[in-house]
PDB file of C-alpha atoms in Angstrom:
ATOM      1  CA  MET A   1       8.728 148.981 176.739  1.00  0.00           C
ATOM      2  CA  LYS A   2       6.005 151.542 177.292  1.00  0.00           C
ATOM      3  CA  LYS A   3       2.754 150.431 175.756  1.00  0.00           C
ATOM      4  CA  VAL A   4      -0.998 150.501 176.240  1.00  0.00           C
ATOM      5  CA  TYR A   5      -3.310 147.873 174.794  1.00  0.00           C
ATOM      6  CA  HIS A   6      -6.777 149.376 174.610  1.00  0.00           C
ATOM      7  CA  LEU A   7      -9.984 149.556 172.633  1.00  0.00           C
ATOM      8  CA  SER A   8     -10.668 152.908 170.959  1.00  0.00           C
ATOM      9  CA  THR A   9     -14.413 152.231 170.947  1.00  0.00           C
ATOM     10  CA  CYS A  10     -14.467 151.679 174.726  1.00  0.00           C
ATOM     11  CA  ASN A  11     -15.537 154.762 176.679  1.00  0.00           C
ATOM     12  CA  THR A  12     -13.855 153.486 179.841  1.00  0.00           C
ATOM     13  CA  CYS A  13     -10.529 153.031 178.024  1.00  0.00           C
ATOM     14  CA  GLN A  14     -10.800 156.549 176.571  1.00  0.00           C
ATOM     15  CA  LYS A  15     -11.521 158.044 179.989  1.00  0.00           C
ATOM     16  CA  ILE A  16      -8.545 156.208 181.524  1.00  0.00           C
ATOM     17  CA  LEU A  17      -6.170 157.246 178.732  1.00  0.00           C
ATOM     18  CA  LYS A  18      -7.208 160.873 179.245  1.00  0.00           C
ATOM     19  CA  GLU A  19      -6.726 160.563 183.010  1.00  0.00           C
ATOM     20  CA  LEU A  20      -3.278 158.974 182.648  1.00  0.00           C
ATOM     21  CA  GLU A  21      -1.920 161.866 180.546  1.00  0.00           C
ATOM     22  CA  LEU A  22       0.598 159.517 178.951  1.00  0.00           C
ATOM     23  CA  PRO A  23       3.887 160.949 177.702  1.00  0.00           C
ATOM     24  CA  GLY A  24       4.661 160.598 173.985  1.00  0.00           C
ATOM     25  CA  SER A  25       7.048 157.740 174.774  1.00  0.00           C
ATOM     26  CA  PHE A  26       4.043 155.399 175.124  1.00  0.00           C
ATOM     27  CA  GLU A  27       2.831 153.377 172.165  1.00  0.00           C
ATOM     28  CA  LEU A  28      -0.922 152.807 171.928  1.00  0.00           C
ATOM     29  CA  GLN A  29      -2.320 149.690 170.295  1.00  0.00           C
ATOM     30  CA  ASP A  30      -6.030 149.495 169.516  1.00  0.00           C
ATOM     31  CA  ILE A  31      -6.566 145.755 169.899  1.00  0.00           C
ATOM     32  CA  LYS A  32      -9.570 145.766 167.575  1.00  0.00           C
ATOM     33  CA  GLU A  33      -7.621 147.381 164.729  1.00  0.00           C
ATOM     34  CA  GLU A  34      -4.316 145.600 165.383  1.00  0.00           C
ATOM     35  CA  GLU A  35      -4.740 142.136 166.870  1.00  0.00           C
ATOM     36  CA  ILE A  36      -2.594 141.023 169.762  1.00  0.00           C
ATOM     37  CA  THR A  37       0.134 138.655 168.638  1.00  0.00           C
ATOM     38  CA  GLU A  38       1.070 135.531 170.543  1.00  0.00           C
ATOM     39  CA  LYS A  39       4.459 137.127 171.317  1.00  0.00           C
ATOM     40  CA  GLN A  40       2.777 140.242 172.758  1.00  0.00           C
ATOM     41  CA  LEU A  41       0.455 138.119 174.873  1.00  0.00           C
ATOM     42  CA  GLU A  42       3.409 136.078 176.164  1.00  0.00           C
ATOM     43  CA  GLU A  43       5.200 139.324 177.111  1.00  0.00           C
ATOM     44  CA  MET A  44       2.102 140.443 179.028  1.00  0.00           C
ATOM     45  CA  LYS A  45       1.829 137.052 180.750  1.00  0.00           C
ATOM     46  CA  ALA A  46       5.493 137.215 181.799  1.00  0.00           C
ATOM     47  CA  LEU A  47       4.729 140.460 183.650  1.00  0.00           C
ATOM     48  CA  ALA A  48       1.250 139.497 184.885  1.00  0.00           C
ATOM     49  CA  GLY A  49       2.137 135.989 186.059  1.00  0.00           C
ATOM     50  CA  SER A  50      -0.719 134.218 184.286  1.00  0.00           C
ATOM     51  CA  TYR A  51      -3.056 134.412 181.317  1.00  0.00           C
ATOM     52  CA  GLU A  52      -5.970 134.313 183.728  1.00  0.00           C
ATOM     53  CA  ALA A  53      -4.878 137.683 185.157  1.00  0.00           C
ATOM     54  CA  LEU A  54      -5.281 139.140 181.653  1.00  0.00           C
ATOM     55  CA  PHE A  55      -8.643 137.521 181.003  1.00  0.00           C
ATOM     56  CA  SER A  56     -11.911 139.459 181.169  1.00  0.00           C
ATOM     57  CA  ARG A  57     -14.885 137.598 182.586  1.00  0.00           C
ATOM     58  CA  ARG A  58     -17.045 140.632 181.802  1.00  0.00           C
ATOM     59  CA  ALA A  59     -16.851 139.989 178.062  1.00  0.00           C
ATOM     60  CA  ARG A  60     -20.265 139.369 176.522  1.00  0.00           C
ATOM     61  CA  LEU A  61     -18.862 136.293 174.742  1.00  0.00           C
ATOM     62  CA  TYR A  62     -17.872 134.797 178.115  1.00  0.00           C
ATOM     63  CA  ARG A  63     -21.516 134.111 178.924  1.00  0.00           C
ATOM     64  CA  GLU A  64     -22.644 133.573 175.322  1.00  0.00           C
ATOM     65  CA  ARG A  65     -20.164 130.736 174.913  1.00  0.00           C
ATOM     66  CA  GLU A  66     -21.108 129.471 178.397  1.00  0.00           C
ATOM     67  CA  LEU A  67     -17.484 129.673 179.487  1.00  0.00           C
ATOM     68  CA  ASN A  68     -18.730 130.609 182.963  1.00  0.00           C
ATOM     69  CA  LYS A  69     -19.894 126.991 183.277  1.00  0.00           C
ATOM     70  CA  LYS A  70     -16.500 125.519 182.359  1.00  0.00           C
ATOM     71  CA  GLU A  71     -13.234 125.012 184.180  1.00  0.00           C
ATOM     72  CA  LEU A  72     -10.707 126.967 182.102  1.00  0.00           C
ATOM     73  CA  SER A  73      -6.982 126.241 182.001  1.00  0.00           C
ATOM     74  CA  GLU A  74      -4.122 128.666 181.343  1.00  0.00           C
ATOM     75  CA  THR A  75      -4.030 127.334 177.762  1.00  0.00           C
ATOM     76  CA  ASP A  76      -7.758 128.066 177.401  1.00  0.00           C
ATOM     77  CA  TYR A  77      -7.282 131.651 178.625  1.00  0.00           C
ATOM     78  CA  LYS A  78      -4.411 132.184 176.199  1.00  0.00           C
ATOM     79  CA  GLU A  79      -6.315 130.763 173.225  1.00  0.00           C
ATOM     80  CA  LEU A  80      -9.476 132.733 174.046  1.00  0.00           C
ATOM     81  CA  ILE A  81      -7.579 136.033 174.297  1.00  0.00           C
ATOM     82  CA  LEU A  82      -5.829 135.334 170.986  1.00  0.00           C
ATOM     83  CA  ASP A  83      -9.153 134.249 169.442  1.00  0.00           C
ATOM     84  CA  HIS A  84     -11.059 137.438 170.280  1.00  0.00           C
ATOM     85  CA  TYR A  85      -9.862 140.812 171.554  1.00  0.00           C
ATOM     86  CA  THR A  86     -12.867 141.172 173.843  1.00  0.00           C
ATOM     87  CA  PHE A  87     -11.377 138.581 176.219  1.00  0.00           C
ATOM     88  CA  LEU A  88      -8.431 140.834 177.111  1.00  0.00           C
ATOM     89  CA  LYS A  89      -9.069 142.767 180.316  1.00  0.00           C
ATOM     90  CA  ARG A  90      -8.611 146.393 179.309  1.00  0.00           C
ATOM     91  CA  PRO A  91      -6.669 148.517 179.297  1.00  0.00           C
ATOM     92  CA  VAL A  92      -3.311 146.815 179.742  1.00  0.00           C
ATOM     93  CA  ILE A  93      -0.638 149.361 180.542  1.00  0.00           C
ATOM     94  CA  ILE A  94       3.006 148.314 180.393  1.00  0.00           C
ATOM     95  CA  ASN A  95       5.555 150.701 181.874  1.00  0.00           C
ATOM     96  CA  GLN A  96       8.984 149.071 181.513  1.00  0.00           C
ATOM     97  CA  ASP A  97       8.803 146.013 183.804  1.00  0.00           C
ATOM     98  CA  GLU A  98       5.463 146.889 185.431  1.00  0.00           C
ATOM     99  CA  ILE A  99       2.034 145.897 184.176  1.00  0.00           C
ATOM    100  CA  PHE A 100      -1.342 147.357 185.104  1.00  0.00           C
ATOM    101  CA  ILE A 101      -4.413 145.396 184.025  1.00  0.00           C
ATOM    102  CA  GLY A 102      -7.990 146.577 183.973  1.00  0.00           C
ATOM    103  CA  ASN A 103      -9.929 149.650 184.930  1.00  0.00           C
ATOM    104  CA  SER A 104     -10.289 149.579 188.718  1.00  0.00           C
ATOM    105  CA  LYS A 105      -9.643 152.933 190.401  1.00  0.00           C
ATOM    106  CA  LYS A 106      -6.743 151.409 192.353  1.00  0.00           C
ATOM    107  CA  THR A 107      -5.105 150.019 189.192  1.00  0.00           C
ATOM    108  CA  VAL A 108      -5.500 153.291 187.301  1.00  0.00           C
ATOM    109  CA  ALA A 109      -4.094 155.309 190.229  1.00  0.00           C
ATOM    110  CA  ALA A 110      -1.100 152.952 190.491  1.00  0.00           C
ATOM    111  CA  ALA A 111      -0.485 153.189 186.741  1.00  0.00           C
ATOM    112  CA  LYS A 112      -0.666 156.988 186.831  1.00  0.00           C
ATOM    113  CA  ALA A 113       1.794 157.106 189.741  1.00  0.00           C
ATOM    114  CA  ALA A 114       4.191 154.765 187.908  1.00  0.00           C
ATOM    115  CA  VAL A 115       3.969 156.686 184.629  1.00  0.00           C
ATOM    116  CA  HIS A 116       4.542 160.079 186.247  1.00  0.00           C
ATOM    117  CA  GLY A 117       6.648 158.925 189.183  1.00  0.00           C
TER     118      GLY A 117
END
């Protein structure tokens, strides 16, 4: 599978997608327009190793809901990501059996190398 979960309204996601120069074989899913299914999230978790790895602590709702003051379990992370797209660390790039999560320079460079390698 070659897929990118992103947010079309996110400037950072747009910049990364442009930088990656993805081939047409990649499917893009705007997670605001098309919600992540439980099956999709489970596929991501299988590659990432945990739901926590997919979870964004930068989300505005993270502080609003005072989740930063709670001890969250893997089940909590899964339910929060399924509950609201903003909790998914973006973008999530899947290239066959590799997954790249987030927008750090290192992650983006690794994803670009994998996509074009």
